Amino acid sequence: MGKWASKHRRYSESDEGTKNTMTKRRKRSTSNSQDELKSKETQNNVWLGKVATADCHNDAVTSIDVVSPNLCISASRDKTIAIQDLSKGTLLHRWNAHSQGVTKVCCCNSVIASASRDLTIGVWNLDNPKSCRGRLSGHTLVVSALDINTEGTKLFSGSRDNTVRIWDLETQQCMMENNISRNLVTDLKWAHQENMVIQTSEDKIIKIWDTRLLEVVHTFPVQAQIQTCCDLEEKRCLTGNNGFSGQGCQLNLWDLRHRQMLNEYRGHAETVSGCSFFDTSGPYTRFVSTSNDGTLRLWKDIQQASVSVQQLGLGTLTCIASLNDNTLLCGSLNHGIGVARVGSNDTLTVTS
């Protein structure tokens, strides 16, 4: 299936017996502690079926990130974070991370960061996740988005308090802060090689930040709906929109170099809750999305209608992560995490 690209790709790994080499878009480094947690099984041995969330989360799964081809980390409204081995369907770690629900989680270079409704950001080490490395305080409302730089030394956060912040993870101090009226942050992604962060907001304006000065260098035209999620690959950005009864609910593809919208994609009947670039190696780019309508959709950038759609049977879907070049993880409001496969003919297969 070739090179695959996703916001959740936090690792690099190759298999000697295969022709294809999986290369992480952000070139994340892998530490010894992370290697110890990785399963020795290959990506083709991912355990199929709903992840064992009965022992994992007892409320909505709000965020998923992928640590290795078999290892995922998830956050929940039940205040916990969990690490699972997907080659065996087993829970490795689960801990109470915050005093209120966790909104986002990400892992880079053995550093785990979590955002919460308790107004703080938790920082953890992958090799000892139950021992909090630090608590970043400063936001005055829910912390709604975050991302970590390639080296695992800085963190970019956004909140409903209209601010974005850059933090030094060594000193655990806020390095820079910027407050923009009505900038209630919904999501953000850090494009490390470009010193750039893409950020979406309830003010319906997509912003491009220069991380060196923490200044907005470009804003796209105000949209009709709120952008709920975003993802990055090379020079393009993907955003999902809120909506209901088929009004709004679309995805948009943006050209970051020429600063213009490339295409619009419709099909979801309710708010788009997650979006992710999936494969950028072929003559066209593929990406995936989840929605409050309970569907998972696969898209090609060259056509406005989805290539494939599946009702996962998990009710409202909350987030999505690409595990490898044919496996997707979907968080849900009431039924944990579901697993879906992408076939060679672009079909979606739901496992149970």
mmCIF file of N, CA and C in Angstrom, residues 145-244:
data_model
loop_
_atom_site.group_PDB
_atom_site.id
_atom_site.type_symbol
_atom_site.label_atom_id
_atom_site.label_comp_id
_atom_site.label_asym_id
_atom_site.label_seq_id
_atom_site.Cartn_x
_atom_site.Cartn_y
_atom_site.Cartn_z
ATOM 1 N N ALA A 145 -6.546 21.123 23.327
ATOM 2 C CA ALA A 145 -5.677 20.605 22.260
ATOM 3 C C ALA A 145 -4.218 20.719 22.668
ATOM 4 N N LEU A 146 -3.397 19.800 22.164
ATOM 5 C CA LEU A 146 -1.956 19.876 22.417
ATOM 6 C C LEU A 146 -1.188 19.036 21.403
ATOM 7 N N ASP A 147 0.093 19.335 21.267
ATOM 8 C CA ASP A 147 1.001 18.534 20.453
ATOM 9 C C ASP A 147 2.408 18.760 20.972
ATOM 10 N N ILE A 148 3.287 17.755 20.765
ATOM 11 C CA ILE A 148 4.668 17.794 21.251
ATOM 12 C C ILE A 148 5.612 17.885 20.067
ATOM 13 N N ASN A 149 6.735 18.600 20.240
ATOM 14 C CA ASN A 149 7.696 18.698 19.140
ATOM 15 C C ASN A 149 8.469 17.396 18.962
ATOM 16 N N THR A 150 9.227 17.297 17.871
ATOM 17 C CA THR A 150 9.919 16.063 17.493
ATOM 18 C C THR A 150 10.846 15.555 18.589
ATOM 19 N N GLU A 151 11.548 16.467 19.243
ATOM 20 C CA GLU A 151 12.529 16.076 20.259
ATOM 21 C C GLU A 151 11.895 15.739 21.600
ATOM 22 N N GLY A 152 10.636 16.039 21.759
ATOM 23 C CA GLY A 152 9.991 15.797 23.044
ATOM 24 C C GLY A 152 10.394 16.799 24.102
ATOM 25 N N THR A 153 10.774 18.002 23.678
ATOM 26 C CA THR A 153 11.246 19.014 24.625
ATOM 27 C C THR A 153 10.281 20.186 24.793
ATOM 28 N N LYS A 154 9.384 20.371 23.815
ATOM 29 C CA LYS A 154 8.435 21.483 23.882
ATOM 30 C C LYS A 154 7.024 20.988 23.587
ATOM 31 N N LEU A 155 6.065 21.707 24.131
ATOM 32 C CA LEU A 155 4.666 21.350 23.951
ATOM 33 C C LEU A 155 3.874 22.597 23.569
ATOM 34 N N PHE A 156 2.970 22.439 22.603
ATOM 35 C CA PHE A 156 2.088 23.517 22.171
ATOM 36 C C PHE A 156 0.685 23.162 22.632
ATOM 37 N N SER A 157 0.028 24.069 23.357
ATOM 38 C CA SER A 157 -1.308 23.777 23.879
ATOM 39 C C SER A 157 -2.287 24.870 23.493
ATOM 40 N N GLY A 158 -3.557 24.477 23.436
ATOM 41 C CA GLY A 158 -4.632 25.425 23.180
ATOM 42 C C GLY A 158 -5.781 25.164 24.125
ATOM 43 N N SER A 159 -6.549 26.214 24.409
ATOM 44 C CA SER A 159 -7.592 26.116 25.430
ATOM 45 C C SER A 159 -8.836 26.900 25.019
ATOM 46 N N ARG A 160 -9.903 26.648 25.765
ATOM 47 C CA ARG A 160 -11.116 27.426 25.572
ATOM 48 C C ARG A 160 -11.002 28.814 26.218
ATOM 49 N N ASP A 161 -9.872 29.119 26.831
ATOM 50 C CA ASP A 161 -9.656 30.447 27.408
ATOM 51 C C ASP A 161 -9.114 31.442 26.383
ATOM 52 N N ASN A 162 -9.166 31.064 25.091
ATOM 53 C CA ASN A 162 -8.740 31.906 23.955
ATOM 54 C C ASN A 162 -7.219 31.965 23.777
ATOM 55 N N THR A 163 -6.458 31.180 24.538
ATOM 56 C CA THR A 163 -5.005 31.264 24.441
ATOM 57 C C THR A 163 -4.389 30.012 23.837
ATOM 58 N N VAL A 164 -3.221 30.218 23.246
ATOM 59 C CA VAL A 164 -2.311 29.131 22.901
ATOM 60 C C VAL A 164 -1.010 29.406 23.648
ATOM 61 N N ARG A 165 -0.316 28.311 24.008
ATOM 62 C CA ARG A 165 0.911 28.451 24.783
ATOM 63 C C ARG A 165 1.970 27.475 24.277
ATOM 64 N N ILE A 166 3.231 27.855 24.410
ATOM 65 C CA ILE A 166 4.356 26.953 24.179
ATOM 66 C C ILE A 166 5.062 26.741 25.513
ATOM 67 N N TRP A 167 5.275 25.458 25.845
ATOM 68 C CA TRP A 167 5.856 25.085 27.132
ATOM 69 C C TRP A 167 7.210 24.413 26.938
ATOM 70 N N ASP A 168 8.126 24.681 27.861
ATOM 71 C CA ASP A 168 9.404 23.968 27.934
ATOM 72 C C ASP A 168 9.189 22.762 28.845
ATOM 73 N N LEU A 169 9.316 21.561 28.294
ATOM 74 C CA LEU A 169 9.037 20.363 29.076
ATOM 75 C C LEU A 169 10.152 20.021 30.059
ATOM 76 N N GLU A 170 11.319 20.611 29.886
ATOM 77 C CA GLU A 170 12.401 20.388 30.849
ATOM 78 C C GLU A 170 12.173 21.220 32.112
ATOM 79 N N THR A 171 11.889 22.502 31.929
ATOM 80 C CA THR A 171 11.678 23.392 33.075
ATOM 81 C C THR A 171 10.220 23.409 33.519
ATOM 82 N N GLN A 172 9.336 22.902 32.667
ATOM 83 C CA GLN A 172 7.887 22.886 32.910
ATOM 84 C C GLN A 172 7.333 24.298 33.080
ATOM 85 N N GLN A 173 7.930 25.223 32.331
ATOM 86 C CA GLN A 173 7.498 26.612 32.356
ATOM 87 C C GLN A 173 6.897 27.004 31.009
ATOM 88 N N CYS A 174 5.964 27.936 31.059
ATOM 89 C CA CYS A 174 5.389 28.479 29.840
ATOM 90 C C CYS A 174 6.378 29.464 29.221
ATOM 91 N N MET A 175 6.769 29.204 27.969
ATOM 92 C CA MET A 175 7.738 30.051 27.284
ATOM 93 C C MET A 175 7.077 31.255 26.617
ATOM 94 N N MET A 176 5.923 31.020 25.998
ATOM 95 C CA MET A 176 5.208 32.080 25.302
ATOM 96 C C MET A 176 3.703 31.832 25.391
ATOM 97 N N GLU A 177 2.940 32.917 25.320
ATOM 98 C CA GLU A 177 1.483 32.831 25.366
ATOM 99 C C GLU A 177 0.905 33.886 24.439
ATOM 100 N N ASN A 178 -0.203 33.541 23.768
ATOM 101 C CA ASN A 178 -0.883 34.513 22.923
ATOM 102 C C ASN A 178 -2.388 34.357 23.118
ATOM 103 N N ASN A 179 -3.059 35.458 23.341
ATOM 104 C CA ASN A 179 -4.499 35.476 23.584
ATOM 105 C C ASN A 179 -5.189 36.225 22.460
ATOM 106 N N ILE A 180 -6.128 35.559 21.793
ATOM 107 C CA ILE A 180 -6.910 36.179 20.728
ATOM 108 C C ILE A 180 -8.385 36.049 21.088
ATOM 109 N N SER A 181 -9.096 37.133 21.050
ATOM 110 C CA SER A 181 -10.505 37.145 21.420
ATOM 111 C C SER A 181 -11.304 36.119 20.620
ATOM 112 N N ARG A 182 -12.122 35.333 21.305
ATOM 113 C CA ARG A 182 -13.028 34.327 20.749
ATOM 114 C C ARG A 182 -12.301 33.138 20.114
ATOM 115 N N ASN A 183 -10.999 33.011 20.391
ATOM 116 C CA ASN A 183 -10.219 31.892 19.839
ATOM 117 C C ASN A 183 -10.344 30.669 20.756
ATOM 118 N N LEU A 184 -11.535 30.086 20.813
ATOM 119 C CA LEU A 184 -11.764 28.882 21.609
ATOM 120 C C LEU A 184 -11.234 27.694 20.825
ATOM 121 N N VAL A 185 -10.059 27.223 21.206
ATOM 122 C CA VAL A 185 -9.311 26.236 20.433
ATOM 123 C C VAL A 185 -10.032 24.887 20.430
ATOM 124 N N THR A 186 -10.176 24.287 19.247
ATOM 125 C CA THR A 186 -10.771 22.952 19.137
ATOM 126 C C THR A 186 -9.738 21.879 18.816
ATOM 127 N N ASP A 187 -8.702 22.224 18.050
ATOM 128 C CA ASP A 187 -7.658 21.252 17.703
ATOM 129 C C ASP A 187 -6.447 21.990 17.163
ATOM 130 N N LEU A 188 -5.300 21.304 17.131
ATOM 131 C CA LEU A 188 -4.090 21.876 16.549
ATOM 132 C C LEU A 188 -3.119 20.773 16.187
ATOM 133 N N LYS A 189 -2.244 21.052 15.212
ATOM 134 C CA LYS A 189 -1.183 20.128 14.798
ATOM 135 C C LYS A 189 0.087 20.923 14.529
ATOM 136 N N TRP A 190 1.216 20.363 14.976
ATOM 137 C CA TRP A 190 2.509 21.037 14.864
ATOM 138 C C TRP A 190 3.260 20.486 13.651
ATOM 139 N N ALA A 191 3.538 21.362 12.676
ATOM 140 C CA ALA A 191 4.357 21.010 11.519
ATOM 141 C C ALA A 191 5.790 21.409 11.846
ATOM 142 N N HIS A 192 6.550 20.462 12.349
ATOM 143 C CA HIS A 192 7.832 20.774 12.977
ATOM 144 C C HIS A 192 8.877 21.345 12.028
ATOM 145 N N GLN A 193 8.984 20.798 10.857
ATOM 146 C CA GLN A 193 10.005 21.261 9.923
ATOM 147 C C GLN A 193 9.718 22.670 9.411
ATOM 148 N N GLU A 194 8.490 23.116 9.545
ATOM 149 C CA GLU A 194 8.109 24.433 9.055
ATOM 150 C C GLU A 194 7.965 25.462 10.181
ATOM 151 N N ASN A 195 8.261 25.072 11.419
ATOM 152 C CA ASN A 195 8.051 25.963 12.563
ATOM 153 C C ASN A 195 6.636 26.530 12.540
ATOM 154 N N MET A 196 5.671 25.650 12.332
ATOM 155 C CA MET A 196 4.314 26.087 12.074
ATOM 156 C C MET A 196 3.322 25.196 12.812
ATOM 157 N N VAL A 197 2.278 25.814 13.356
ATOM 158 C CA VAL A 197 1.161 25.091 13.960
ATOM 159 C C VAL A 197 -0.119 25.497 13.256
ATOM 160 N N ILE A 198 -0.919 24.495 12.891
ATOM 161 C CA ILE A 198 -2.247 24.731 12.352
ATOM 162 C C ILE A 198 -3.247 24.579 13.491
ATOM 163 N N GLN A 199 -4.150 25.543 13.622
ATOM 164 C CA GLN A 199 -5.077 25.541 14.752
ATOM 165 C C GLN A 199 -6.492 25.863 14.292
ATOM 166 N N THR A 200 -7.458 25.092 14.810
ATOM 167 C CA THR A 200 -8.865 25.355 14.526
ATOM 168 C C THR A 200 -9.544 25.890 15.779
ATOM 169 N N SER A 201 -10.683 26.564 15.580
ATOM 170 C CA SER A 201 -11.288 27.280 16.691
ATOM 171 C C SER A 201 -12.793 27.412 16.495
ATOM 172 N N GLU A 202 -13.489 27.691 17.581
ATOM 173 C CA GLU A 202 -14.921 27.926 17.507
ATOM 174 C C GLU A 202 -15.260 29.257 16.847
ATOM 175 N N ASP A 203 -14.260 30.112 16.602
ATOM 176 C CA ASP A 203 -14.530 31.348 15.858
ATOM 177 C C ASP A 203 -14.585 31.103 14.350
ATOM 178 N N LYS A 204 -14.439 29.820 13.943
ATOM 179 C CA LYS A 204 -14.576 29.380 12.546
ATOM 180 C C LYS A 204 -13.430 29.873 11.658
ATOM 181 N N ILE A 205 -12.303 30.223 12.283
ATOM 182 C CA ILE A 205 -11.129 30.712 11.545
ATOM 183 C C ILE A 205 -9.971 29.741 11.752
ATOM 184 N N ILE A 206 -9.419 29.238 10.656
ATOM 185 C CA ILE A 206 -8.237 28.374 10.713
ATOM 186 C C ILE A 206 -7.005 29.265 10.721
ATOM 187 N N LYS A 207 -6.157 29.064 11.718
ATOM 188 C CA LYS A 207 -4.997 29.930 11.899
ATOM 189 C C LYS A 207 -3.693 29.161 11.686
ATOM 190 N N ILE A 208 -2.706 29.841 11.113
ATOM 191 C CA ILE A 208 -1.349 29.309 11.004
ATOM 192 C C ILE A 208 -0.453 30.130 11.921
ATOM 193 N N TRP A 209 0.168 29.439 12.888
ATOM 194 C CA TRP A 209 1.048 30.093 13.855
ATOM 195 C C TRP A 209 2.511 29.860 13.500
ATOM 196 N N ASP A 210 3.336 30.879 13.654
ATOM 197 C CA ASP A 210 4.794 30.742 13.617
ATOM 198 C C ASP A 210 5.242 30.442 15.047
ATOM 199 N N THR A 211 5.787 29.243 15.270
ATOM 200 C CA THR A 211 6.130 28.822 16.631
ATOM 201 C C THR A 211 7.364 29.532 17.180
ATOM 202 N N ARG A 212 8.133 30.189 16.315
ATOM 203 C CA ARG A 212 9.329 30.890 16.797
ATOM 204 C C ARG A 212 8.963 32.155 17.561
ATOM 205 N N LEU A 213 7.873 32.807 17.150
ATOM 206 C CA LEU A 213 7.447 34.047 17.796
ATOM 207 C C LEU A 213 6.059 33.937 18.404
ATOM 208 N N LEU A 214 5.408 32.800 18.182
ATOM 209 C CA LEU A 214 4.031 32.575 18.593
ATOM 210 C C LEU A 214 3.131 33.703 18.085
ATOM 211 N N GLU A 215 3.195 33.904 16.766
ATOM 212 C CA GLU A 215 2.363 34.893 16.110
ATOM 213 C C GLU A 215 1.578 34.246 14.975
ATOM 214 N N VAL A 216 0.364 34.725 14.743
ATOM 215 C CA VAL A 216 -0.432 34.253 13.619
ATOM 216 C C VAL A 216 0.118 34.873 12.344
ATOM 217 N N VAL A 217 0.513 34.022 11.391
ATOM 218 C CA VAL A 217 1.065 34.513 10.130
ATOM 219 C C VAL A 217 0.055 34.422 8.985
ATOM 220 N N HIS A 218 -1.030 33.676 9.207
ATOM 221 C CA HIS A 218 -2.073 33.620 8.179
ATOM 222 C C HIS A 218 -3.372 33.108 8.791
ATOM 223 N N THR A 219 -4.481 33.640 8.309
ATOM 224 C CA THR A 219 -5.800 33.117 8.653
ATOM 225 C C THR A 219 -6.568 32.872 7.367
ATOM 226 N N PHE A 220 -7.242 31.731 7.307
ATOM 227 C CA PHE A 220 -8.102 31.448 6.171
ATOM 228 C C PHE A 220 -9.436 32.161 6.376
ATOM 229 N N PRO A 221 -10.197 32.370 5.306
ATOM 230 C CA PRO A 221 -11.486 33.068 5.436
ATOM 231 C C PRO A 221 -12.407 32.391 6.450
ATOM 232 N N VAL A 222 -13.210 33.182 7.122
ATOM 233 C CA VAL A 222 -14.161 32.663 8.100
ATOM 234 C C VAL A 222 -15.097 31.665 7.415
ATOM 235 N N GLN A 223 -15.281 30.514 8.063
ATOM 236 C CA GLN A 223 -16.111 29.457 7.499
ATOM 237 C C GLN A 223 -17.537 29.529 8.068
ATOM 238 N N ALA A 224 -18.435 28.781 7.443
ATOM 239 C CA ALA A 224 -19.833 28.784 7.870
ATOM 240 C C ALA A 224 -20.037 27.967 9.142
ATOM 241 N N GLN A 225 -19.198 26.948 9.332
ATOM 242 C CA GLN A 225 -19.308 26.088 10.507
ATOM 243 C C GLN A 225 -18.016 26.104 11.323
ATOM 244 N N ILE A 226 -18.116 25.605 12.547
ATOM 245 C CA ILE A 226 -16.944 25.457 13.411
ATOM 246 C C ILE A 226 -16.113 24.283 12.925
ATOM 247 N N GLN A 227 -14.796 24.461 12.869
ATOM 248 C CA GLN A 227 -13.893 23.357 12.558
ATOM 249 C C GLN A 227 -13.589 22.608 13.866
ATOM 250 N N THR A 228 -13.873 21.314 13.859
ATOM 251 C CA THR A 228 -13.769 20.525 15.082
ATOM 252 C C THR A 228 -12.459 19.761 15.211
ATOM 253 N N CYS A 229 -11.770 19.511 14.075
ATOM 254 C CA CYS A 229 -10.550 18.694 14.097
ATOM 255 C C CYS A 229 -9.701 19.044 12.883
ATOM 256 N N CYS A 230 -8.420 18.664 12.939
ATOM 257 C CA CYS A 230 -7.528 18.945 11.815
ATOM 258 C C CYS A 230 -6.386 17.933 11.777
ATOM 259 N N ASP A 231 -5.730 17.855 10.618
ATOM 260 C CA ASP A 231 -4.543 17.024 10.457
ATOM 261 C C ASP A 231 -3.642 17.651 9.405
ATOM 262 N N LEU A 232 -2.372 17.263 9.407
ATOM 263 C CA LEU A 232 -1.372 17.840 8.508
ATOM 264 C C LEU A 232 -0.630 16.758 7.752
ATOM 265 N N GLU A 233 -0.235 17.049 6.513
ATOM 266 C CA GLU A 233 0.734 16.249 5.771
ATOM 267 C C GLU A 233 1.428 17.166 4.768
ATOM 268 N N GLU A 234 2.746 17.213 4.833
ATOM 269 C CA GLU A 234 3.527 18.039 3.923
ATOM 270 C C GLU A 234 2.970 19.461 3.884
ATOM 271 N N LYS A 235 2.431 19.868 2.730
ATOM 272 C CA LYS A 235 1.961 21.240 2.552
ATOM 273 C C LYS A 235 0.441 21.346 2.527
ATOM 274 N N ARG A 236 -0.235 20.360 3.072
ATOM 275 C CA ARG A 236 -1.694 20.400 3.061
ATOM 276 C C ARG A 236 -2.257 20.151 4.448
ATOM 277 N N CYS A 237 -3.439 20.692 4.661
ATOM 278 C CA CYS A 237 -4.133 20.554 5.936
ATOM 279 C C CYS A 237 -5.548 20.040 5.673
ATOM 280 N N LEU A 238 -6.022 19.169 6.551
ATOM 281 C CA LEU A 238 -7.362 18.623 6.475
ATOM 282 C C LEU A 238 -8.139 19.070 7.709
ATOM 283 N N THR A 239 -9.362 19.565 7.509
ATOM 284 C CA THR A 239 -10.194 19.973 8.634
ATOM 285 C C THR A 239 -11.570 19.326 8.537
ATOM 286 N N GLY A 240 -12.186 19.068 9.697
ATOM 287 C CA GLY A 240 -13.546 18.559 9.775
ATOM 288 C C GLY A 240 -14.443 19.589 10.427
ATOM 289 N N ASN A 241 -15.727 19.585 10.052
ATOM 290 C CA ASN A 241 -16.649 20.622 10.504
ATOM 291 C C ASN A 241 -17.804 20.057 11.323
ATOM 292 N N ASN A 242 -18.377 20.920 12.147
ATOM 293 C CA ASN A 242 -19.559 20.508 12.880
ATOM 294 C C ASN A 242 -20.795 20.650 11.988
ATOM 295 N N GLY A 243 -21.939 20.171 12.467
ATOM 296 C CA GLY A 243 -23.176 20.251 11.705
ATOM 297 C C GLY A 243 -24.181 19.229 12.199
ATOM 298 N N PHE A 244 -25.337 19.188 11.558
ATOM 299 C CA PHE A 244 -26.364 18.209 11.908
ATOM 300 C C PHE A 244 -27.309 18.043 10.726
#
